[in-house]
Coordinates of C-alpha atoms in Angstrom, one line a residue:
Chain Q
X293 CA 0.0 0.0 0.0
X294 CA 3.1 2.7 0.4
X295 CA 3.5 4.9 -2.4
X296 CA 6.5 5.9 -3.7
X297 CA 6.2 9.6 -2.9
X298 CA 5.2 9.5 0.9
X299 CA 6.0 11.7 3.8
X300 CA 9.2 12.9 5.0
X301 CA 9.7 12.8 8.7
X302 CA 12.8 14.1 10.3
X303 CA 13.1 13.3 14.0
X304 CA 15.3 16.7 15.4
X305 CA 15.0 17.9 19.1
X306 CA 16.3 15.6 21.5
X307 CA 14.1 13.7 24.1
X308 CA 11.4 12.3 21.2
X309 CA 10.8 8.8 21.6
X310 CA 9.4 7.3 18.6
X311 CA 7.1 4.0 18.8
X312 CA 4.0 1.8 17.3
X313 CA 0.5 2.1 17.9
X314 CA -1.7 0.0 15.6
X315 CA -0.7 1.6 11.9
X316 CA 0.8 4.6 13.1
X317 CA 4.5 6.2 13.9
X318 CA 3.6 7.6 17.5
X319 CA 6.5 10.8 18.3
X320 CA 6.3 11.4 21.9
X321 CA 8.2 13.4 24.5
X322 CA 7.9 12.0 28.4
X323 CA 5.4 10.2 27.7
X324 CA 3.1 12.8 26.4
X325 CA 2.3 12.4 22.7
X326 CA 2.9 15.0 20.2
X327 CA 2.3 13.3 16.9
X328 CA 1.3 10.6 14.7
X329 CA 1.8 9.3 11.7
X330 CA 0.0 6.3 9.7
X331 CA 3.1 4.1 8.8
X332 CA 2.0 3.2 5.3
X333 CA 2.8 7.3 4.3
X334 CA 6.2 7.1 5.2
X335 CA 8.8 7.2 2.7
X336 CA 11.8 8.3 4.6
X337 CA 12.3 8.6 8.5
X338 CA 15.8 10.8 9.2
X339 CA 17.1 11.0 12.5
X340 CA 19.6 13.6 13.2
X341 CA 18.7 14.1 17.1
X342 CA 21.0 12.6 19.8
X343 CA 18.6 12.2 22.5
X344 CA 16.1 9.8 20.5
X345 CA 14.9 6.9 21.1
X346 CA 13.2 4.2 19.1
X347 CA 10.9 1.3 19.8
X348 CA 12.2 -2.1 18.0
X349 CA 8.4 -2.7 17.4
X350 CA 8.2 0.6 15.4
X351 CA 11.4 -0.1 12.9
X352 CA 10.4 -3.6 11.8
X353 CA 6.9 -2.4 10.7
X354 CA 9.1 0.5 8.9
X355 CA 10.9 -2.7 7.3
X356 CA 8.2 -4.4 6.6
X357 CA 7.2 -1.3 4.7
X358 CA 10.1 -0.6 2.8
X359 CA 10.3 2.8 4.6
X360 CA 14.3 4.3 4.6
X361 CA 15.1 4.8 8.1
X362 CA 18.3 7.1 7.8
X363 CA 20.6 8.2 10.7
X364 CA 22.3 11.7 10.0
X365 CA 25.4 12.1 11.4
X366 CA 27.4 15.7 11.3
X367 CA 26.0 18.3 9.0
X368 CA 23.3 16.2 8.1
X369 CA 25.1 13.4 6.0
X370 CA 23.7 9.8 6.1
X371 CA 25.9 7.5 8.9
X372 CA 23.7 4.7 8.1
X373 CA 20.5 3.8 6.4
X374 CA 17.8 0.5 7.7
X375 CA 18.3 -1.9 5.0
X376 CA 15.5 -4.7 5.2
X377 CA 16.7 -8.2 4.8
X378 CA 13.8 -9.2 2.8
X379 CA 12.9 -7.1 0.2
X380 CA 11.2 -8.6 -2.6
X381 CA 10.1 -11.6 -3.7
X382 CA 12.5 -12.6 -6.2
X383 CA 15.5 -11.2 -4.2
X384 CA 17.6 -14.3 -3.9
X385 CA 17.0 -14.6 -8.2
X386 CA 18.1 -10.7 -8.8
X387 CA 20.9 -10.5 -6.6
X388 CA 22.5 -13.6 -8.1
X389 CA 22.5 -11.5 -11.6
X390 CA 23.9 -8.5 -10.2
X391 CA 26.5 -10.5 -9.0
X392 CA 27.5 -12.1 -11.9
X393 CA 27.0 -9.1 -14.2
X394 CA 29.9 -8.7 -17.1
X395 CA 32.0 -5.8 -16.8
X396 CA 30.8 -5.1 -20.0
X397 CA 27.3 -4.7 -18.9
X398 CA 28.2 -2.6 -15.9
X399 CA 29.9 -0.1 -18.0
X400 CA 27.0 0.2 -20.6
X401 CA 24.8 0.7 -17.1
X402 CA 26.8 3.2 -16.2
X403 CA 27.3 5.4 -19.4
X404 CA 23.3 5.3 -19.5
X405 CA 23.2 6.9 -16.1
X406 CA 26.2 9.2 -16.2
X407 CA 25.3 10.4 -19.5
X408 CA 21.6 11.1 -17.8
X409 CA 23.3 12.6 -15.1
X410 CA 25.4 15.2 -17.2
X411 CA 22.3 15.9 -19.2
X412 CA 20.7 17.1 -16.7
X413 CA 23.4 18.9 -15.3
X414 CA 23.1 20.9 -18.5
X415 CA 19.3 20.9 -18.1
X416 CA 19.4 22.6 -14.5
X417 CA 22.6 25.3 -16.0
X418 CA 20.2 26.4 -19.0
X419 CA 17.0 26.8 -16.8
X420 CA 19.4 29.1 -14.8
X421 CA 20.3 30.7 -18.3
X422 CA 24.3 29.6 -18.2
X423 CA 26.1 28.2 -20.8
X424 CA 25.5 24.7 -21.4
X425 CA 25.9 23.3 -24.6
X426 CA 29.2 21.7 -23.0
X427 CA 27.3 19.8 -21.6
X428 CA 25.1 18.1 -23.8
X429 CA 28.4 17.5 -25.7
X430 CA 29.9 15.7 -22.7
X431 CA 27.1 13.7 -22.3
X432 CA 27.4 12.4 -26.0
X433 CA 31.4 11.7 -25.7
X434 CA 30.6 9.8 -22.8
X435 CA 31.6 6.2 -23.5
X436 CA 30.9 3.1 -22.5
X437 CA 32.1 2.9 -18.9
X438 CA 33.6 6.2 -18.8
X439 CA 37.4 5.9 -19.5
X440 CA 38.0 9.4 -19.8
X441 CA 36.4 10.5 -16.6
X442 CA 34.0 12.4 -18.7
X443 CA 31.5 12.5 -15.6
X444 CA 34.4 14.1 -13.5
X445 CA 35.3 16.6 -16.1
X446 CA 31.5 17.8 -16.4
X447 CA 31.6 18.4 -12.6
X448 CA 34.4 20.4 -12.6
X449 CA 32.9 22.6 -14.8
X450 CA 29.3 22.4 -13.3
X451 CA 30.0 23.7 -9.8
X452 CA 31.7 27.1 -10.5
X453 CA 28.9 27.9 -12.8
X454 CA 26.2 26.8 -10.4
X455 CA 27.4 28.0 -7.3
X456 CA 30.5 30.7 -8.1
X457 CA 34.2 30.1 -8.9
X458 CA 34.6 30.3 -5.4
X459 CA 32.3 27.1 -4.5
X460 CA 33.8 23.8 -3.2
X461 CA 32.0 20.9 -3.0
X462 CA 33.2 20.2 0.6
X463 CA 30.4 18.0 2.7
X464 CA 31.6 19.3 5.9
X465 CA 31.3 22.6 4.9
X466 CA 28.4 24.5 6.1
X467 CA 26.1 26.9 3.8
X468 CA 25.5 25.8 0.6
X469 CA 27.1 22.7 1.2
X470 CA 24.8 21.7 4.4
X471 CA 22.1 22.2 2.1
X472 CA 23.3 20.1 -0.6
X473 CA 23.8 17.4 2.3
X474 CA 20.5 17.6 3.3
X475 CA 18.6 17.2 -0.3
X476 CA 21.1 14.5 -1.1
X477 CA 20.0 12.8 2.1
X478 CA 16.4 12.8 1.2
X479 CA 17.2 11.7 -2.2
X480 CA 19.4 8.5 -1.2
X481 CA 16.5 7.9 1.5
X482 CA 14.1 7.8 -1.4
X483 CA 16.5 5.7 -3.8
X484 CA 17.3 3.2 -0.8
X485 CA 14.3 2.4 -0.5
X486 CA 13.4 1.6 -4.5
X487 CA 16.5 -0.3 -4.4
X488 CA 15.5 -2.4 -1.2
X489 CA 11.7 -2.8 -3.4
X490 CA 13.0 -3.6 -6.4
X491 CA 14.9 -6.7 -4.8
X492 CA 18.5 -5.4 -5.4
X493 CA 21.8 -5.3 -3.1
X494 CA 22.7 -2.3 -2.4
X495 CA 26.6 -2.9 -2.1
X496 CA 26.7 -4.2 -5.6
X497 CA 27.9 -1.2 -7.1
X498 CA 27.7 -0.1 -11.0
X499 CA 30.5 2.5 -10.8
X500 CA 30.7 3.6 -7.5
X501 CA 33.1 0.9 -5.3
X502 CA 34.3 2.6 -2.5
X503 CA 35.4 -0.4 -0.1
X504 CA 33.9 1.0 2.8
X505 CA 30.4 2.5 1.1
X506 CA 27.7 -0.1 1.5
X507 CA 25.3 1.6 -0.7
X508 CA 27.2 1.8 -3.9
X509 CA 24.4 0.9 -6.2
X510 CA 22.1 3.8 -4.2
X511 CA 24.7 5.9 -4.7
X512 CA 24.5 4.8 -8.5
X513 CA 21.1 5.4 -9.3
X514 CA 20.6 8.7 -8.0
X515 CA 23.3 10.3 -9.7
X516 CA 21.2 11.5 -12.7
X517 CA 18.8 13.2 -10.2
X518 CA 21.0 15.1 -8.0
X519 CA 20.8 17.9 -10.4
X520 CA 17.4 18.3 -9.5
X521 CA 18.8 18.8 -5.8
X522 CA 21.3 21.3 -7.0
X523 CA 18.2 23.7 -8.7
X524 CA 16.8 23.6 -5.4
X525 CA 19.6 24.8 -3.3
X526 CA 20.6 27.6 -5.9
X527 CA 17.3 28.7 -5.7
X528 CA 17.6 28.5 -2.2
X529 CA 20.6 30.1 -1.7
X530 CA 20.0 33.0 -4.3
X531 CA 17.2 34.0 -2.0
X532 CA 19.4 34.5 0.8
X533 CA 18.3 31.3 2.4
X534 CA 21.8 29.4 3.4
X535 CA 20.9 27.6 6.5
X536 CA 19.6 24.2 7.3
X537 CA 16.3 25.0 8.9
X538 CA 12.9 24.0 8.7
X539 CA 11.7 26.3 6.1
X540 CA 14.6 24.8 3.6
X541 CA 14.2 21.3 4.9
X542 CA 10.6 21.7 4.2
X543 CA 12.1 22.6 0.1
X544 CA 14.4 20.3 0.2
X545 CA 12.2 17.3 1.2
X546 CA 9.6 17.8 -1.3
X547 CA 12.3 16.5 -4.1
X548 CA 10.6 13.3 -3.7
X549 CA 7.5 14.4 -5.2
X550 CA 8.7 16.7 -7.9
X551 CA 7.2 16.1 -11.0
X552 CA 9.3 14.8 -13.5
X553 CA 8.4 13.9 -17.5
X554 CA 8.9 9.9 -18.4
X555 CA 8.1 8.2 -21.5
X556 CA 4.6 7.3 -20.2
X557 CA 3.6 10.8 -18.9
X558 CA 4.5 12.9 -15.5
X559 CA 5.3 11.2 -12.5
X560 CA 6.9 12.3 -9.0
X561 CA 10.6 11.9 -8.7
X562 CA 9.9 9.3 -5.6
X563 CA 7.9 7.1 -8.4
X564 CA 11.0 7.7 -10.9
X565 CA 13.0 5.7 -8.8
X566 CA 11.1 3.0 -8.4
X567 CA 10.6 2.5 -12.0
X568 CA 14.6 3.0 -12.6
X569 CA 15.6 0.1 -10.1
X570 CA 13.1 -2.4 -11.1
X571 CA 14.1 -1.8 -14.9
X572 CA 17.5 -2.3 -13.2
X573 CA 16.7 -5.8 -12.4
X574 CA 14.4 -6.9 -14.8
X575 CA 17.8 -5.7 -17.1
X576 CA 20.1 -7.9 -15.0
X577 CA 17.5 -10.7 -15.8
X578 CA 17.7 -9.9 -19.7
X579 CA 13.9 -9.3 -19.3
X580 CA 14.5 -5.8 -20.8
X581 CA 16.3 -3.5 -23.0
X582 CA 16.7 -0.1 -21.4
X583 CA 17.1 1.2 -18.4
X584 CA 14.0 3.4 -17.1
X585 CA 15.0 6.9 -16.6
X586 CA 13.6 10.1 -16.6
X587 CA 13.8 12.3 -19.6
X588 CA 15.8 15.4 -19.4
X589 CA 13.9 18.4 -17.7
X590 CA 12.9 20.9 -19.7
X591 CA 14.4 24.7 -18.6
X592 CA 10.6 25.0 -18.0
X593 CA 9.9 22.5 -16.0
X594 CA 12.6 23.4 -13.3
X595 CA 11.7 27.4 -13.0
X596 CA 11.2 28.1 -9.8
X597 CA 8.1 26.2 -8.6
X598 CA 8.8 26.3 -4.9
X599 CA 8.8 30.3 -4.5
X600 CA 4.8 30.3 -4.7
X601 CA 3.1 30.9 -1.5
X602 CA 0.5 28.6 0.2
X603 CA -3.2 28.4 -1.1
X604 CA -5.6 30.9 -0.7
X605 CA -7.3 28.9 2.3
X606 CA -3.9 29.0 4.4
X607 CA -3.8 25.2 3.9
X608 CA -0.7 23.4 4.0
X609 CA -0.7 21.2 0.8
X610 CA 1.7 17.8 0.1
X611 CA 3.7 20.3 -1.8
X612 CA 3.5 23.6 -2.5
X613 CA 3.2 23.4 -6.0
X614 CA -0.3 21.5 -6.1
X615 CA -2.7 22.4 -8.8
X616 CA -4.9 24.1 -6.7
X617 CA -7.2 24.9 -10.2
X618 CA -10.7 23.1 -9.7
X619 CA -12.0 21.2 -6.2
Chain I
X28 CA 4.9 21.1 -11.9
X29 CA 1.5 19.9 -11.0
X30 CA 0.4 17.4 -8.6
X31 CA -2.8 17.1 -10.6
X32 CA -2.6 13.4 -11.5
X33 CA -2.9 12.3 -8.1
X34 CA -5.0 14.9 -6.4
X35 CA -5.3 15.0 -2.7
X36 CA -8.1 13.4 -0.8
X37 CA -9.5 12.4 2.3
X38 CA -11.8 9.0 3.1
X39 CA -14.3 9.2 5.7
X40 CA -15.6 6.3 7.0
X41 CA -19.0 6.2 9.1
X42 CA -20.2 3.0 11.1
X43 CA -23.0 1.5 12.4
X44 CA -22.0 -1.7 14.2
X45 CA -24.4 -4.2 16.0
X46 CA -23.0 -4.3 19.8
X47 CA -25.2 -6.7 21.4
X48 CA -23.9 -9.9 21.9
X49 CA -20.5 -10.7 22.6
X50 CA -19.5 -11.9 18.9
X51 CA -20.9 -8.7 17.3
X52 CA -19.0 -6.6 20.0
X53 CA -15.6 -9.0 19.1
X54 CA -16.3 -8.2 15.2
X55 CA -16.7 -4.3 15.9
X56 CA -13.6 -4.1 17.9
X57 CA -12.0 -6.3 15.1
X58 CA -12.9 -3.9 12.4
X59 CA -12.5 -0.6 14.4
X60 CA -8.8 -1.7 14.8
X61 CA -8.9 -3.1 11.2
X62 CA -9.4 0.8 10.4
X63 CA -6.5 2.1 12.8
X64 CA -4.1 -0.6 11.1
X65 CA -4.9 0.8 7.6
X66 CA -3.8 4.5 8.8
X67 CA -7.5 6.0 9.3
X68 CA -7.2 8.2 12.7
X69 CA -10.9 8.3 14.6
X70 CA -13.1 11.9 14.0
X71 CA -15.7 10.5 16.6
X72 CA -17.3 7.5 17.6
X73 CA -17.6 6.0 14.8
X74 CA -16.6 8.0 12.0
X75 CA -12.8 7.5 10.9
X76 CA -10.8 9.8 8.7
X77 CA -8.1 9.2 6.8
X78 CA -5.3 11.3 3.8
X79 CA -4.8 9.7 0.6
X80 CA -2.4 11.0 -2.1
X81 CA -5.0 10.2 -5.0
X82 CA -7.9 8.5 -6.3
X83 CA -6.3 5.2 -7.1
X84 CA -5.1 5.1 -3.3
X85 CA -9.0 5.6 -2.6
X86 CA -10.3 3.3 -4.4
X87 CA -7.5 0.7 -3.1
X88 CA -8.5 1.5 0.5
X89 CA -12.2 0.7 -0.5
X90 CA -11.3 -2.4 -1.6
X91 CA -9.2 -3.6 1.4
X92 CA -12.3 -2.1 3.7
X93 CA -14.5 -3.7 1.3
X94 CA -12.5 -7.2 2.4
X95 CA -12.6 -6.6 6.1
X96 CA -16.1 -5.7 6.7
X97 CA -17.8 -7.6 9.5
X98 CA -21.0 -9.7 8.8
X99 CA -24.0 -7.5 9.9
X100 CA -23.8 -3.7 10.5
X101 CA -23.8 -0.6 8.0
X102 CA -20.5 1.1 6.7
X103 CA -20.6 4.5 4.7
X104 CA -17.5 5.6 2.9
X105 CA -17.5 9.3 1.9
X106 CA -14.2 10.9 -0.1
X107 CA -13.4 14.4 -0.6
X108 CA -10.3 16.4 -1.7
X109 CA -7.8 18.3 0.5
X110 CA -9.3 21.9 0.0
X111 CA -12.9 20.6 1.2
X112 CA -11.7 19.1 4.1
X113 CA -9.9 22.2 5.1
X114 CA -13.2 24.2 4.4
X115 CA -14.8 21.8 7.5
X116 CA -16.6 23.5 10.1
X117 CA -15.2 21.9 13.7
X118 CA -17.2 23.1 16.4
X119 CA -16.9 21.6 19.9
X120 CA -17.8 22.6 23.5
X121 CA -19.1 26.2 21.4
X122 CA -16.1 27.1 20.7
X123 CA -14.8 27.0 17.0
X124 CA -12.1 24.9 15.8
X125 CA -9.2 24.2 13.0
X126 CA -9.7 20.9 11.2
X127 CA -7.9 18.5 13.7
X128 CA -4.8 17.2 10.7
X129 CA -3.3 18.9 8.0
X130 CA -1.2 17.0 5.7
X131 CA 2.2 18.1 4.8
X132 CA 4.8 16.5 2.9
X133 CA 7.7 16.8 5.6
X134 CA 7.0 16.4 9.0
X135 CA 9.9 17.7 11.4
X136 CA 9.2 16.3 15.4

């Protein structure tokens, strides 16, 4: 019954203790509840409070749901994310492919998503009306597996016109960076858990293979929509808003239900990412061609949505960019 | 971007359970927690409300309650969208009040 775009609860101030009542997420401090949530709306818990407390009762029906449950460390980066043991039914079947993938394979994989990734790194320059024709260039010379680094090269050139020529990516940096932490977190939340559904390892890495990363293959498959996090922050950042609080959290956690155009029609990002890891594995079972990714977002598509203000009724909608047209 | 394809709703379920004899009473309680299991948070006696991110979802959640009903007694299922429900008129002890749940799409605790 959970969706793919769900709710995004972060736990924050200390002294919450979270537990299970019937279908819901119960948040309450000395005993006095504060808040409930039904389970089956959760897509991502994030715990960045030290003072917290969990029931055991309340993270195996977040398993059993294929909710993430990440645990923020430092300026909001993931320490470690819940990762339920049994994920789908054909688990055993599509992890056995994904370990005996071809190298060859791997690196076609992973030109499709790098060159999706710089594509839309291009995508998010134009809306913000730099130059990006580099870009889509890039993303053509990309080869198979990307000898020359092409994805690298595309980065280098990406930041200073996003952000300045005086930007470093640097994750334990605050600012801009603390921001980008935060969306990023939210997104690998969201991509965890399509991995987990679609019945695939998460070690088992395409490109990345960082020995001490288990989650290469979430870190993988949400490369091509970190972009999408990047638009946010700038838009963030360019209206003087620099700080992880709520009011940017609130932005930054409504990546998972951005709208994004697929082959078969708009669908939120969350939903995206489900459809790119199962095409993963039905790949890996040579049940398909093509991977299922997004297609590139139009300069259109990624003008500042998030700047409207709330409904006309004061209502606090799932995201603030509802069509509030007809009732 | 437009959340238009799966609008915001809410279900509303309304009850009238035989509490008699001990089974009926047993099959009440079974569904009334049948209801809190599925997400639906209670309004009043009786009546159950519960946030769905579209039409599909509503219709899913009919189904299952469909599935679960208990043999004898009357179930009513009304659904309307986000901006209705926040148009709902709460009144209690005389005093007026704001819809008890809004939905957002980050929750900070």
């Amino acid at each position: 019954m959970a969706s793919a775009a769900g709710i995004v609860i972060e736990v924050a101030e200390d002294g919450r203790h979270l537990s299970l009542d019937r279908g819901f997420m119960v948040v309450s401090v000395r005993g006095t509840e504060i808040g409930r949530v039904p389970l089956d709306d959760i897509a991502v818990l994030i715990g960045t409070a030290h003072g917290l407390t969990y029931s055991n009762n309340l993270l195996l029906a977040l398993l059993e749901r294929e909710c993430a449950v990440v645990l923020c460390g430092r300026n909001f980066s993931p320490a470690a994310i819940l990762w339920p043991v049994d994920g789908h039914h054909a688990q055993a079947q599509r992890m056995r492919a994904q370990a005996e993938i071809t190298d060859a394979f791997r690196n076609r994989l992973w030109q499709a998503i790098a060159r999706a990734k710089v594509r839309n790194q291009g995508a998010v320059l134009e809306a913000l009306g730099q130059p990006a024709g580099a870009f889509a260039e890039l993303a053509r010379r990309l080869r198979s597996g990307d000898p020359e680094n092409i994805e690298a090269q595309a980065a280098r050139r990406y930041w200073p016109l996003l952000f300045g020529p005086d930007f470093r990516r640097d994750s334990d940096e605050p600012g801009i960076n603390g921001l980008l932490n935060y969306g990023y977190a939210v997104l690998r939340g969201g991509t965890a858990r399509a991995v987990a559904a679609a019945g695939l390892h998460p070690t088992l890495g395409l490109k990345h293979s960082n020995r001490s990363n288990p989650m290469c293959l979430v870190d993988d498959l949400m490369e091509p929509f970190r972009p999408l996090v990047d638009i946010l922050v700038h838009r963030l950042a360019a209206a003087g808003q620099r700080e992880v609080d709520r009011d940017t959290k609130r932005v930054l956690a409504g990546i998972l239900v951005q709208d994004l155009r697929t082959e078969a029609g708009v669908t939120p990002l969350g939903t995206c990412l489900f459809r790119l890891a199962s095409s993963l594995a039905h790949l890996l079972l040579g049940e398909r061609q093509v991977l299922d990714l997004p297609l590139s977002p139009l300069p259109l598509d990624l003008v500042s949505p998030h700047t409207r203000k709330e409904g006309a009724h004061g209502a606090q909608r799932v995201s603030p960019d509802v069509d509030d047209g007809d009732v | 971007m437009v959340l238009s394809a799966y609008r915001l709703m809410w279900m509303m379920v309304m009850f009238d359970l035989p509490t008699v004899t001990k089974p009926d009473r047993k099959a009440a309680a079974k569904f009334r927690n049948f209801l809190l299991d599925e997400g639906f948070e209670m309004s009043q006696f009786s009546v159950y409300l519960r946030f769905c991110a579209g039409t599909s979802q509503v219709e899913a959640r009919i189904g299952r309650i469909r599935a679960n009903l208990p043999k004898r007694g009357k179930v009513q299922i009304l659904t309307f969208t986000d901006r209705q429900y926040q148009t709902m008129v709460c009144l209690e002890a005389r005093t007026k009040q704001e819809p008890a749940a809004r939905y957002e799409q980050f929750k900070l605790f």
